[in-house]
Short mmCIF file of C-alpha atoms in Angstrom, two decimals:
data_model
loop_
_atom_site.label_atom_id
_atom_site.label_comp_id
_atom_site.label_asym_id
_atom_site.label_seq_id
_atom_site.Cartn_x
_atom_site.Cartn_y
_atom_site.Cartn_z
CA MET Q 1173 -37.03 -148.96 -20.78
CA GLN Q 1174 -38.04 -146.69 -17.81
CA ALA Q 1175 -36.58 -148.33 -14.63
CA GLN Q 1176 -39.72 -148.84 -12.66
CA PRO Q 1177 -39.50 -147.96 -8.63
CA GLY Q 1178 -39.78 -151.07 -6.55
CA THR Q 1179 -36.94 -152.92 -8.74
CA GLU Q 1180 -33.33 -153.32 -7.70
CA GLN Q 1181 -32.80 -150.87 -11.19
CA GLY Q 1182 -35.35 -148.39 -10.04
CA LYS Q 1183 -33.80 -147.81 -6.81
CA ALA Q 1184 -30.28 -147.61 -8.52
CA THR Q 1185 -31.87 -144.89 -10.46
CA ILE Q 1186 -32.85 -143.07 -7.54
CA ARG Q 1187 -29.39 -143.20 -5.72
CA THR Q 1188 -27.61 -142.14 -9.12
CA ALA Q 1189 -30.51 -139.31 -9.46
CA SER Q 1190 -29.63 -138.41 -6.25
CA MET Q 1191 -26.02 -138.02 -6.64
CA ARG Q 1192 -25.92 -136.68 -9.91
CA ASP Q 1193 -23.91 -133.45 -10.51
CA ASP Q 1194 -26.29 -131.06 -12.70
CA GLY Q 1195 -24.45 -128.35 -12.05
CA ALA Q 1196 -21.49 -129.51 -14.22
CA GLY Q 1197 -19.04 -129.33 -11.20
CA ALA Q 1198 -19.98 -125.67 -10.37
CA LYS Q 1199 -18.71 -124.99 -6.78
CA ILE Q 1200 -21.26 -124.43 -4.25
CA ASP Q 1201 -20.72 -121.09 -2.44
CA SER Q 1202 -20.06 -121.44 1.24
CA THR Q 1203 -21.80 -118.41 2.23
CA LEU Q 1204 -25.02 -117.22 2.52
CA THR Q 1205 -24.45 -114.70 -0.27
CA PRO Q 1206 -28.31 -113.66 -1.52
CA ILE Q 1207 -29.36 -114.88 -4.68
CA LYS Q 1208 -29.80 -112.14 -7.44
CA PRO Q 1209 -33.43 -111.82 -8.53
CA ALA Q 1210 -32.13 -112.25 -12.25
CA GLU Q 1211 -31.00 -115.96 -10.99
CA PHE Q 1212 -34.57 -116.38 -9.34
CA GLY Q 1213 -36.90 -118.27 -11.83
CA TYR Q 1214 -39.41 -121.14 -12.31
CA GLU Q 1215 -36.99 -123.59 -10.82
CA GLN Q 1216 -36.14 -121.67 -8.15
CA ALA Q 1217 -39.30 -120.91 -6.83
CA ARG Q 1218 -40.47 -124.25 -7.38
CA HIS Q 1219 -37.67 -125.74 -5.37
CA LEU Q 1220 -38.58 -122.87 -2.42
CA LEU Q 1221 -41.89 -124.12 -2.66
CA TRP Q 1222 -40.86 -127.84 -2.11
CA ARG Q 1223 -38.20 -126.97 0.43
CA ALA Q 1224 -40.05 -124.79 2.58
CA GLY Q 1225 -43.53 -126.24 2.00
CA PHE Q 1226 -44.70 -129.23 0.53
CA GLY Q 1227 -44.55 -128.27 -3.04
CA GLY Q 1228 -46.88 -125.44 -5.08
CA THR Q 1229 -49.17 -125.83 -8.28
CA PRO Q 1230 -47.89 -124.36 -11.62
CA GLN Q 1231 -50.37 -121.37 -10.42
CA GLN Q 1232 -47.99 -120.95 -7.07
CA ILE Q 1233 -44.91 -121.51 -8.87
CA GLN Q 1234 -45.37 -118.77 -11.45
CA THR Q 1235 -46.41 -116.16 -8.74
CA LEU Q 1236 -43.24 -116.67 -6.89
CA ALA Q 1237 -41.22 -116.76 -9.85
CA THR Q 1238 -42.69 -113.02 -10.67
CA TRP Q 1239 -42.26 -111.98 -7.07
CA GLY Q 1240 -38.32 -112.73 -6.76
CA PRO Q 1241 -36.62 -114.37 -3.84
CA GLU Q 1242 -37.46 -111.82 -1.23
CA LYS Q 1243 -41.20 -111.15 -1.40
CA SER Q 1244 -41.37 -115.11 -2.16
CA VAL Q 1245 -39.23 -115.74 1.01
CA ASP Q 1246 -41.16 -113.01 3.29
CA TYR Q 1247 -44.29 -114.61 2.33
CA LEU Q 1248 -43.73 -118.12 3.48
CA LEU Q 1249 -41.91 -117.39 6.23
CA ASP Q 1250 -43.95 -114.73 7.53
CA PHE Q 1251 -46.85 -116.78 7.92
CA ASP Q 1252 -48.56 -115.27 11.09
CA LYS Q 1253 -49.81 -112.68 8.77
CA VAL Q 1254 -51.86 -115.16 6.63
CA PRO Q 1255 -54.96 -116.20 8.40
CA ALA Q 1256 -54.71 -119.34 10.65
CA GLU Q 1257 -56.65 -122.41 10.80
CA GLY Q 1258 -58.52 -123.20 14.09
CA GLY Q 1259 -56.65 -124.82 17.11
CA ALA Q 1260 -57.16 -128.46 17.69
CA LEU Q 1261 -57.26 -128.38 21.65
CA ASP Q 1262 -60.98 -127.67 21.33
CA LYS Q 1263 -61.67 -130.33 18.92
CA PHE Q 1264 -60.30 -133.32 20.82
CA SER Q 1265 -61.19 -134.68 24.57
CA ASN Q 1266 -58.69 -134.39 27.26
CA ASP Q 1267 -60.39 -136.36 29.91
CA ILE Q 1268 -60.17 -139.70 28.18
CA MET Q 1269 -57.15 -140.36 29.78
CA ARG Q 1270 -57.73 -138.34 33.18
CA PRO Q 1271 -56.51 -139.13 36.57
CA PRO Q 1272 -58.86 -141.26 38.36
CA SER Q 1273 -61.11 -138.93 40.68
CA GLU Q 1274 -60.87 -139.45 44.37
CA GLU Q 1275 -64.11 -141.72 44.36
CA GLU Q 1276 -62.35 -144.01 41.64
CA ARG Q 1277 -59.07 -144.32 43.82
CA ARG Q 1278 -61.18 -144.96 46.90
CA ALA Q 1279 -62.97 -147.84 44.74
CA TYR Q 1280 -59.85 -149.35 43.52
CA ASN Q 1281 -58.20 -149.53 47.00
CA GLU Q 1282 -61.44 -150.78 48.71
CA ALA Q 1283 -61.65 -153.71 46.52
CA ARG Q 1284 -57.51 -154.73 46.87
CA ARG Q 1285 -58.39 -154.46 50.48
CA SER Q 1286 -61.14 -156.72 50.17
CA GLY Q 1287 -60.31 -158.81 47.76
CA ASN Q 1288 -63.06 -158.14 45.33
CA GLU Q 1289 -61.86 -159.44 42.25
CA ASP Q 1290 -64.93 -158.99 40.15
CA ARG Q 1291 -64.62 -155.24 41.28
CA LEU Q 1292 -61.24 -155.12 40.41
CA ALA Q 1293 -61.73 -156.51 36.87
CA GLU Q 1294 -64.81 -154.19 36.18
CA LEU Q 1295 -62.21 -151.56 37.03
CA ARG Q 1296 -59.73 -152.77 34.53
CA ARG Q 1297 -62.15 -153.17 32.09
CA MET Q 1298 -63.30 -149.54 32.26
CA ARG Q 1299 -59.58 -148.61 31.83
CA GLN Q 1300 -59.03 -150.72 28.93
CA GLN Q 1301 -62.17 -148.97 27.47
CA ARG Q 1302 -60.66 -145.73 27.74
CA GLU Q 1303 -57.58 -146.87 26.42
CA GLY Q 1304 -59.33 -147.94 23.65
CA GLU Q 1305 -60.95 -144.62 22.95
CA ASP Q 1306 -57.83 -142.86 23.25
CA ARG Q 1307 -56.45 -145.00 20.20
CA ARG Q 1308 -59.24 -144.36 18.21
CA GLN Q 1309 -58.86 -140.48 19.31
CA MET Q 1310 -55.42 -140.78 18.26
CA ALA Q 1311 -56.04 -141.76 14.84
CA GLU Q 1312 -58.17 -138.99 14.60
CA ILE Q 1313 -55.63 -136.76 15.47
CA GLN Q 1314 -53.29 -138.25 13.17
CA LYS Q 1315 -55.90 -137.66 10.26
CA TRP Q 1316 -56.51 -133.91 11.46
CA TRP Q 1317 -52.92 -132.99 11.27
CA LEU Q 1318 -52.64 -134.84 7.93
CA LYS Q 1319 -55.40 -132.67 6.63
CA ARG Q 1320 -54.14 -129.62 7.94
CA MET Q 1321 -50.69 -130.17 6.38
CA ILE Q 1322 -52.92 -130.72 2.68
CA GLU Q 1323 -55.13 -127.44 3.29
CA THR Q 1324 -53.18 -124.76 5.05
CA GLY Q 1325 -52.09 -121.24 4.03
CA ARG Q 1326 -49.10 -121.46 6.02
CA PRO Q 1327 -47.00 -124.68 4.73
CA LEU Q 1328 -44.03 -123.90 6.15
CA GLU Q 1329 -45.56 -123.57 9.72
CA GLU Q 1330 -46.55 -127.05 9.16
CA LYS Q 1331 -43.07 -128.35 7.61
CA LEU Q 1332 -41.46 -126.90 10.69
CA THR Q 1333 -43.92 -128.50 13.13
CA LEU Q 1334 -43.14 -131.53 11.50
CA PHE Q 1335 -39.18 -131.19 11.78
CA TRP Q 1336 -39.58 -130.22 15.43
CA HIS Q 1337 -41.93 -133.57 16.00
CA GLY Q 1338 -38.94 -135.18 14.24
CA HIS Q 1339 -36.36 -133.66 16.36
CA PHE Q 1340 -38.02 -133.87 19.75
CA ALA Q 1341 -39.37 -137.29 18.69
CA THR Q 1342 -41.86 -138.93 21.38
CA ASN Q 1343 -44.16 -141.74 20.57
CA TYR Q 1344 -47.86 -142.05 21.30
CA ARG Q 1345 -47.61 -145.79 22.16
CA THR Q 1346 -45.07 -145.04 24.98
CA ILE Q 1347 -47.25 -142.39 26.78
CA GLU Q 1348 -50.72 -143.46 25.75
CA ASP Q 1349 -52.18 -140.44 25.81
CA SER Q 1350 -53.64 -138.45 22.98
CA TYR Q 1351 -54.30 -135.14 24.15
CA HIS Q 1352 -50.66 -134.65 25.68
CA MET Q 1353 -49.38 -135.83 22.00
CA LEU Q 1354 -51.77 -132.89 20.42
CA LEU Q 1355 -50.37 -130.52 23.14
CA GLN Q 1356 -46.74 -130.94 22.32
CA ASN Q 1357 -47.89 -130.60 18.74
CA GLU Q 1358 -49.24 -127.47 19.61
CA LEU Q 1359 -46.13 -126.36 21.42
CA PHE Q 1360 -44.07 -127.38 18.19
CA ARG Q 1361 -46.46 -124.90 15.86
CA ARG Q 1362 -46.54 -122.17 18.55
CA GLU Q 1363 -42.65 -122.06 18.23
CA ALA Q 1364 -42.09 -123.27 14.63
CA ALA Q 1365 -39.97 -120.54 13.24
CA GLY Q 1366 -39.77 -119.06 16.61
CA SER Q 1367 -37.28 -119.32 19.17
CA PHE Q 1368 -35.50 -122.44 19.82
CA GLU Q 1369 -34.80 -121.24 23.69
CA ARG Q 1370 -38.30 -121.55 24.31
CA LEU Q 1371 -38.85 -124.60 22.75
CA LEU Q 1372 -36.12 -125.87 24.96
CA ARG Q 1373 -37.83 -124.46 28.41
CA GLY Q 1374 -41.15 -125.87 26.82
CA ILE Q 1375 -39.96 -129.32 26.09
CA ILE Q 1376 -38.96 -129.69 29.75
CA ARG Q 1377 -42.29 -128.48 30.87
CA ASP Q 1378 -44.33 -130.78 27.97
CA PRO Q 1379 -46.12 -133.67 29.63
CA ALA Q 1380 -45.79 -135.81 26.51
CA MET Q 1381 -41.87 -135.48 26.80
CA ILE Q 1382 -42.09 -135.75 30.55
CA ALA Q 1383 -43.84 -139.25 30.30
CA TYR Q 1384 -42.26 -140.45 27.39
CA LEU Q 1385 -38.52 -139.76 28.84
CA ASP Q 1386 -39.87 -141.10 32.34
CA ASN Q 1387 -39.24 -137.83 34.37
CA ASN Q 1388 -42.23 -138.07 36.25
CA ASP Q 1389 -40.20 -140.81 38.22
CA SER Q 1390 -37.00 -138.73 38.68
CA ARG Q 1391 -37.08 -137.67 42.28
CA LYS Q 1392 -34.73 -135.68 44.81
CA GLY Q 1393 -32.11 -138.60 45.73
CA ARG Q 1394 -33.52 -140.84 43.03
CA PRO Q 1395 -32.83 -138.66 39.67
CA ASN Q 1396 -33.93 -140.36 36.43
CA GLU Q 1397 -31.41 -139.27 33.66
CA ASN Q 1398 -33.08 -139.89 30.35
CA LEU Q 1399 -34.49 -136.49 29.99
CA ALA Q 1400 -31.09 -134.73 30.95
CA ARG Q 1401 -29.58 -137.18 28.75
CA GLU Q 1402 -31.37 -136.98 25.33
CA ILE Q 1403 -31.99 -133.60 25.64
CA MET Q 1404 -27.52 -133.30 25.49
CA GLU Q 1405 -27.17 -136.10 23.06
CA LEU Q 1406 -29.94 -135.52 20.66
CA PHE Q 1407 -31.37 -132.51 21.21
CA ALA Q 1408 -29.24 -129.62 21.66
CA LEU Q 1409 -25.39 -130.28 21.96
CA GLY Q 1410 -24.80 -133.62 20.38
CA ILE Q 1411 -22.50 -137.04 21.48
CA GLY Q 1412 -19.10 -135.68 22.48
CA ASN Q 1413 -20.08 -132.07 23.64
CA TYR Q 1414 -21.09 -133.07 27.60
CA THR Q 1415 -19.86 -135.46 30.13
CA GLU Q 1416 -21.64 -138.34 32.21
CA GLN Q 1417 -20.99 -135.85 35.07
CA ASP Q 1418 -22.95 -133.21 33.05
CA ILE Q 1419 -25.71 -135.84 32.59
CA LYS Q 1420 -26.04 -136.48 36.10
CA GLU Q 1421 -26.23 -133.21 37.53
CA GLY Q 1422 -28.60 -132.21 34.62
CA ALA Q 1423 -30.99 -135.10 35.70
CA ARG Q 1424 -30.87 -133.43 39.42
CA ALA Q 1425 -31.54 -130.16 37.68
CA LEU Q 1426 -34.97 -131.81 36.37
CA THR Q 1427 -35.98 -133.29 39.61
CA GLY Q 1428 -39.65 -132.35 40.55
CA TYR Q 1429 -40.20 -131.77 37.08
CA THR Q 1430 -43.56 -133.66 36.15
CA PHE Q 1431 -47.21 -132.76 35.48
CA ARG Q 1432 -50.69 -133.43 36.67
CA ASP Q 1433 -53.16 -134.05 34.51
CA ASP Q 1434 -52.54 -132.10 31.32
CA ALA Q 1435 -50.34 -129.57 32.67
CA PHE Q 1436 -46.60 -128.86 33.87
CA TYR Q 1437 -46.13 -129.08 37.68
CA LEU Q 1438 -43.14 -128.73 39.41
CA ASP Q 1439 -42.80 -130.71 42.73
CA GLU Q 1440 -41.20 -128.76 45.26
CA ARG Q 1441 -40.67 -131.67 47.51
CA ASN Q 1442 -39.17 -133.79 44.96
CA HIS Q 1443 -36.72 -131.27 43.46
CA ASP Q 1444 -32.76 -131.25 44.36
CA THR Q 1445 -32.30 -128.21 45.80
CA GLY Q 1446 -28.37 -128.64 45.78
CA MET Q 1447 -25.28 -127.16 44.40
CA LYS Q 1448 -24.62 -128.60 40.72
CA ARG Q 1449 -22.24 -128.34 38.33
CA ILE Q 1450 -23.42 -128.36 34.64
CA LEU Q 1451 -21.32 -127.74 31.79
CA GLY Q 1452 -18.96 -125.30 33.52
CA ALA Q 1453 -21.98 -123.42 35.15
CA SER Q 1454 -22.59 -123.70 38.93
CA GLY Q 1455 -25.18 -123.32 41.60
CA ASN Q 1456 -28.56 -124.34 42.62
CA MET Q 1457 -29.75 -124.76 39.07
CA ASN Q 1458 -33.29 -125.82 37.76
CA GLY Q 1459 -34.36 -126.85 34.43
CA ASP Q 1460 -34.18 -123.31 33.29
CA GLU Q 1461 -30.61 -122.90 34.22
CA PHE Q 1462 -29.50 -126.27 32.91
CA VAL Q 1463 -31.16 -124.96 29.77
CA ASP Q 1464 -29.03 -121.83 29.97
CA ALA Q 1465 -25.98 -123.61 30.65
CA ILE Q 1466 -26.64 -125.79 27.24
CA LEU Q 1467 -27.60 -122.63 25.34
CA ALA Q 1468 -24.22 -120.83 26.16
CA ARG Q 1469 -22.46 -123.55 24.56
CA ALA Q 1470 -21.25 -122.92 21.00
CA GLU Q 1471 -21.67 -126.23 20.22
CA CYS Q 1472 -25.40 -126.07 20.89
CA SER Q 1473 -25.94 -123.29 17.83
CA GLN Q 1474 -23.90 -125.49 15.73
CA PHE Q 1475 -25.48 -128.52 16.48
CA VAL Q 1476 -29.26 -127.03 15.80
CA ALA Q 1477 -27.82 -125.20 12.34
CA ARG Q 1478 -26.52 -128.38 11.38
CA LYS Q 1479 -30.03 -130.37 11.92
CA LEU Q 1480 -31.68 -127.40 9.90
CA TYR Q 1481 -29.24 -127.91 7.43
CA HIS Q 1482 -29.68 -131.15 6.85
CA PHE Q 1483 -33.48 -131.18 6.73
CA PHE Q 1484 -33.72 -127.94 4.64
CA VAL Q 1485 -31.09 -128.31 2.38
CA GLU Q 1486 -28.80 -131.66 1.93
CA GLU Q 1487 -28.34 -134.81 3.75
CA ILE Q 1488 -25.21 -134.93 5.72
CA PRO Q 1489 -24.00 -137.60 8.04
CA THR Q 1490 -24.74 -137.47 11.74
CA PRO Q 1491 -21.96 -135.52 13.86
CA GLU Q 1492 -21.08 -139.02 15.26
CA ARG Q 1493 -20.44 -140.15 11.77
CA ALA Q 1494 -18.75 -137.06 10.26
CA PRO Q 1495 -17.69 -134.31 12.60
CA MET Q 1496 -17.49 -130.34 11.32
CA ASN Q 1497 -13.95 -131.10 9.77
CA GLN Q 1498 -15.10 -134.07 7.73
CA LEU Q 1499 -17.80 -132.17 5.76
CA LYS Q 1500 -17.59 -130.53 2.39
CA PRO Q 1501 -16.33 -127.05 2.51
CA HIS Q 1502 -19.75 -125.39 1.46
CA GLN Q 1503 -21.34 -127.37 4.06
CA ARG Q 1504 -19.06 -126.20 7.09
CA GLY Q 1505 -19.23 -122.77 5.61
CA LEU Q 1506 -23.60 -122.62 5.30
CA ILE Q 1507 -23.71 -124.33 8.94
CA SER Q 1508 -21.38 -122.30 10.62
CA GLU Q 1509 -22.92 -119.23 9.47
CA MET Q 1510 -26.31 -120.69 10.48
CA ALA Q 1511 -24.76 -121.19 13.70
CA ARG Q 1512 -23.44 -117.94 14.26
CA GLY Q 1513 -26.65 -116.13 13.22
CA LEU Q 1514 -28.39 -118.43 16.02
CA ALA Q 1515 -26.04 -117.48 19.00
CA SER Q 1516 -25.89 -113.92 17.83
CA GLY Q 1517 -29.66 -113.74 17.69
CA ARG Q 1518 -30.77 -115.21 20.82
CA TYR Q 1519 -31.75 -118.56 19.08
CA GLU Q 1520 -34.37 -116.63 17.06
CA LEU Q 1521 -34.90 -119.17 14.11
CA ARG Q 1522 -36.56 -116.98 11.42
CA PRO Q 1523 -33.75 -114.62 10.61
CA VAL Q 1524 -31.62 -117.66 9.93
CA LEU Q 1525 -34.13 -119.19 7.97
CA ARG Q 1526 -34.55 -115.99 5.61
CA ARG Q 1527 -31.14 -116.27 5.18
CA LEU Q 1528 -30.99 -119.62 4.34
CA PHE Q 1529 -33.91 -119.41 1.76
CA LEU Q 1530 -32.32 -116.32 0.25
CA ALA Q 1531 -28.90 -117.79 -0.12
CA ARG Q 1532 -27.61 -118.47 -3.88
CA SER Q 1533 -26.23 -121.76 -2.64
CA PHE Q 1534 -29.63 -123.14 -1.53
CA TYR Q 1535 -30.36 -123.02 -5.21
CA HIS Q 1536 -27.60 -124.73 -6.40
CA PRO Q 1537 -28.21 -127.29 -9.21
CA ARG Q 1538 -26.55 -129.54 -6.94
CA ILE Q 1539 -28.91 -128.84 -3.88
CA MET Q 1540 -32.21 -129.04 -5.94
CA ASN Q 1541 -33.83 -131.98 -6.78
CA GLN Q 1542 -31.79 -134.07 -4.83
CA GLN Q 1543 -33.50 -134.56 -1.43
CA ILE Q 1544 -35.69 -137.92 -1.26
CA LYS Q 1545 -39.12 -136.90 -0.17
CA SER Q 1546 -40.09 -138.22 3.08
CA PRO Q 1547 -43.72 -140.24 2.91
CA VAL Q 1548 -45.54 -136.87 4.23
CA GLN Q 1549 -43.83 -135.02 1.94
CA LEU Q 1550 -44.72 -137.21 -0.82
CA VAL Q 1551 -48.48 -137.60 -0.05
CA VAL Q 1552 -48.81 -133.93 1.02
CA GLY Q 1553 -47.12 -132.81 -1.82
CA ALA Q 1554 -48.96 -134.72 -4.48
CA VAL Q 1555 -52.25 -133.19 -3.29
CA ARG Q 1556 -51.02 -129.65 -2.89
CA SER Q 1557 -48.84 -129.88 -5.81
CA LEU Q 1558 -51.43 -131.59 -8.55
CA ASN Q 1559 -54.78 -130.47 -6.83
CA ALA Q 1560 -55.35 -134.14 -6.22
CA PRO Q 1561 -58.55 -135.29 -4.28
CA VAL Q 1562 -57.52 -136.60 -0.88
CA ARG Q 1563 -60.28 -139.20 -0.96
CA ASP Q 1564 -59.95 -141.05 2.17
CA LEU Q 1565 -57.60 -139.60 4.89
CA GLY Q 1566 -57.57 -143.16 6.73
CA ILE Q 1567 -56.18 -144.56 3.34
CA LEU Q 1568 -53.60 -142.03 3.23
CA ASN Q 1569 -52.42 -142.41 6.98
CA ASP Q 1570 -52.09 -146.08 6.66
CA ALA Q 1571 -49.76 -145.63 3.38
CA LEU Q 1572 -47.85 -143.25 5.14
CA ASP Q 1573 -47.22 -146.00 8.07
CA LEU Q 1574 -46.30 -148.31 5.51
CA MET Q 1575 -44.09 -146.37 4.08
CA GLY Q 1576 -42.19 -145.70 7.36
CA GLN Q 1577 -43.65 -142.31 8.84
CA ASN Q 1578 -46.46 -142.92 10.89
CA LEU Q 1579 -47.32 -139.53 12.60
CA PHE Q 1580 -46.98 -139.26 16.54
CA MET Q 1581 -45.52 -142.42 16.31
CA PRO Q 1582 -41.48 -142.10 15.40
CA PRO Q 1583 -39.49 -145.33 15.96
CA SER Q 1584 -37.28 -144.01 18.56
CA VAL Q 1585 -36.14 -140.83 20.55
CA LYS Q 1586 -33.88 -140.42 17.58
CA GLY Q 1587 -36.76 -140.05 15.24
CA TRP Q 1588 -36.82 -141.22 11.92
CA ASP Q 1589 -33.62 -141.48 10.05
CA GLY Q 1590 -34.84 -139.93 6.98
CA GLY Q 1591 -33.31 -139.91 3.61
CA ARG Q 1592 -31.99 -143.16 1.75
CA SER Q 1593 -33.86 -144.89 4.85
CA TRP Q 1594 -37.32 -143.99 3.11
CA VAL Q 1595 -36.37 -146.08 -0.25
CA ASN Q 1596 -36.53 -149.91 -0.08
CA THR Q 1597 -38.64 -152.51 -2.20
CA SER Q 1598 -41.38 -152.64 -0.32
CA THR Q 1599 -41.72 -148.66 0.28
CA MET Q 1600 -41.27 -147.89 -3.26
CA PHE Q 1601 -44.48 -150.54 -3.93
CA VAL Q 1602 -46.53 -148.23 -1.63
CA ARG Q 1603 -44.90 -144.65 -3.04
CA GLN Q 1604 -46.37 -145.56 -6.58
CA ASN Q 1605 -49.47 -147.38 -5.33
CA ILE Q 1606 -50.41 -144.15 -3.19
CA MET Q 1607 -49.87 -141.95 -6.09
CA ALA Q 1608 -52.08 -144.66 -8.47
CA PHE Q 1609 -54.89 -144.22 -5.72
CA LEU Q 1610 -54.72 -140.20 -5.49
CA LEU Q 1611 -55.20 -139.93 -9.05
CA THR Q 1612 -57.30 -142.58 -10.15
CA GLY Q 1613 -58.84 -144.11 -6.73
CA LYS Q 1614 -57.35 -147.40 -7.70
CA LYS Q 1615 -56.16 -149.40 -4.86
CA PRO Q 1616 -54.17 -152.48 -5.03
CA GLN Q 1617 -57.43 -154.57 -5.01
CA GLY Q 1618 -60.07 -152.59 -7.04
CA TYR Q 1619 -61.16 -148.92 -6.92
CA ASP Q 1620 -61.99 -146.75 -3.72
CA SER Q 1621 -65.80 -145.53 -3.56
CA THR Q 1622 -64.68 -141.99 -4.22
CA ALA Q 1623 -63.44 -143.24 -7.93
CA ASP Q 1624 -66.38 -141.84 -9.67
CA THR Q 1625 -67.45 -139.06 -7.03
CA MET Q 1626 -64.29 -137.46 -6.68
CA ARG Q 1627 -62.78 -137.39 -10.30
CA PHE Q 1628 -59.10 -135.92 -10.60
CA ASP Q 1629 -59.03 -133.42 -13.36
CA PRO Q 1630 -55.88 -132.41 -14.52
CA MET Q 1631 -56.55 -129.79 -17.14
CA PRO Q 1632 -56.64 -126.94 -14.82
CA LEU Q 1633 -53.13 -127.66 -14.15
CA LEU Q 1634 -52.32 -126.58 -18.04
CA GLY Q 1635 -53.50 -123.34 -17.76
CA GLU Q 1636 -50.07 -121.57 -16.90
CA LEU Q 1637 -49.00 -123.29 -19.95
CA ALA Q 1638 -51.62 -121.98 -21.89
CA LYS Q 1639 -51.27 -118.29 -20.50
CA ALA Q 1640 -47.36 -118.56 -21.50
CA SER Q 1641 -48.17 -119.73 -24.78
CA PRO Q 1642 -51.43 -119.87 -25.89
CA GLY Q 1643 -52.09 -123.34 -27.90
CA SER Q 1644 -49.16 -125.11 -26.35
CA GLU Q 1645 -51.88 -127.00 -24.09
CA ARG Q 1646 -53.01 -128.58 -27.17
CA ASP Q 1647 -49.44 -129.68 -28.41
CA PRO Q 1648 -48.43 -133.09 -26.86
CA ALA Q 1649 -44.97 -132.69 -26.88
CA ALA Q 1650 -45.06 -129.20 -24.83
CA VAL Q 1651 -47.75 -130.77 -22.70
CA ALA Q 1652 -45.40 -133.58 -21.69
CA ASP Q 1653 -42.41 -131.08 -21.09
CA TYR Q 1654 -44.43 -128.97 -19.01
CA LEU Q 1655 -45.60 -131.66 -16.68
CA LEU Q 1656 -42.15 -133.53 -16.28
CA ARG Q 1657 -40.96 -129.63 -15.61
CA LEU Q 1658 -43.93 -129.64 -12.66
CA THR Q 1659 -43.61 -132.86 -11.26
CA VAL Q 1660 -39.99 -133.93 -11.57
CA GLY Q 1661 -38.23 -130.60 -11.65
CA VAL Q 1662 -36.31 -131.65 -15.04
CA SER Q 1663 -37.26 -132.88 -18.35
CA PRO Q 1664 -35.20 -136.55 -18.52
CA GLN Q 1665 -34.64 -137.91 -22.01
CA ALA Q 1666 -35.98 -141.30 -20.80
CA GLY Q 1667 -39.03 -139.38 -19.38
CA ARG Q 1668 -39.49 -137.68 -22.70
CA ASP Q 1669 -39.31 -141.16 -24.63
CA ALA Q 1670 -41.94 -142.76 -21.99
CA MET Q 1671 -44.47 -139.63 -22.46
CA ALA Q 1672 -44.18 -140.12 -26.29
CA THR Q 1673 -44.71 -143.56 -26.21
CA PHE Q 1674 -47.75 -143.30 -23.97
CA LEU Q 1675 -48.90 -140.73 -26.28
CA LYS Q 1676 -48.70 -142.49 -29.31
CA LYS Q 1677 -50.53 -145.22 -27.86
CA ALA Q 1678 -53.37 -142.37 -27.31
CA ASN Q 1679 -53.27 -141.26 -30.75
CA GLY Q 1680 -51.45 -138.18 -29.50
CA ARG Q 1681 -55.40 -137.04 -28.18
CA LEU Q 1682 -54.79 -134.80 -25.05
CA THR Q 1683 -57.84 -135.82 -23.10
CA THR Q 1684 -58.70 -135.73 -19.00
CA ASP Q 1685 -57.85 -139.37 -19.12
CA SER Q 1686 -54.47 -139.24 -21.13
CA VAL Q 1687 -53.39 -136.20 -19.34
CA THR Q 1688 -53.98 -138.06 -16.05
CA GLY Q 1689 -51.94 -140.88 -17.59
CA MET Q 1690 -49.10 -138.73 -18.50
CA LEU Q 1691 -48.87 -137.58 -14.88
CA LEU Q 1692 -49.07 -141.33 -13.69
CA LEU Q 1693 -46.04 -141.83 -15.78
CA CYS Q 1694 -44.21 -138.63 -14.28
CA THR Q 1695 -45.03 -139.64 -10.71
CA SER Q 1696 -43.85 -143.52 -11.50
CA MET Q 1697 -40.57 -142.22 -12.39
CA PRO Q 1698 -37.55 -142.46 -9.96
CA GLU Q 1699 -36.90 -138.30 -10.11
CA TYR Q 1700 -40.45 -138.06 -8.82
CA GLN Q 1701 -39.34 -139.38 -5.47
CA LEU Q 1702 -36.81 -136.36 -5.47
CA CYS Q 1703 -37.40 -132.78 -4.40
#
């Protein structure tokens, strides 16, 4: 019997699947040697679309397989050539959490001086109303970004924006300014595959990050160390590659880095202009020179390369748990090559990502179909690869929260742990339910109102099968194998057996309902949690 997600047996199957050696023990190349065109087919195109985006339809997979590796990678990576969706800054209000006006300040101060409790209570109510309105706007921004990831013609741009959101993690609940979170999101999108150097310079000027790590309270003589510490520990260097004195001096370099309303502001009066020594560099250092000192360290390029590898290639332990010399040979080799590319290319990301996505090792059987999908990857990927109706963005957003990835609200400055932390009994239950919702409109209790008006039609998915082998789209066994290959990347015997049993009950008829049922079976398999 097929192990079901949400059970201990199902979780064990996922653990086994994520550790299986499909390459029959074949060694993974430790260099970024390019894959040959003859080695790039359906499976490799599917893998590229999932890792450098959110999956692809059968037609998209076949298109990339026909194009070959170089044209496919360039198309995904050079997303600036694809028409962009409209920006979001003009879609949402920047005035909800604006600073109080002079008149409002005078009214508040006068009420305090006179002890007018009724007026103070009224001003507090007005503030609370704005906070409630801002929370509602944040929910709309969450849905806006989810919709953008689903609909974008630039999937790698949004995948990288999601990566940087987890890397430079900032939580809305701490800063309580939805527009500042949106500004940060636009920074990540602007430099998605651009420059880590510009990202780092941007983040020390980002109002959301400044507020999140209390740098707006950092003053000459009283520096706050939070931002300097997290830049070194979590954003650019990693534990063990700096000293406590470096943090103290870095914090001095960032004094006066604050914001006014929605824009960065350098408060010269509160900036420490004294001599500092950071990571071996010295002088009257400001925030940019603090960043320069970090970027000059070899540990920085290695740290960033390691994070990119973890996100796009395979899960590896954190540097504290496994220093470089404790990683597997192919991991050390690939990360080192990526790090050298970053350092020699002034931290430009696109050339390094291009080499990674073209590398033969990226397509090794022990790399493909091994990464546990994040909740966003699961939901967005299901809609994009199966052409499932979105139905209700609010329900999808709530499901992301239940599965542990609430957009704009990572659990801490470390971001989401990812990997196997995504999978437990409760999240697997939600994962299976959200797939049933997308494909049928069914909810844990009843059906969504869109179940009849937005019916999922799976038959167009069979178009590529009909094109490749006319008549096969009417062959239940061929359709079952085709859908397994599309959804789970492999055709496991247990999957084929489950499909055969289902089709027998459906009298072997291929209808909209029976093909939808086959897809429900596929998406309930433990292997579907992997990409």
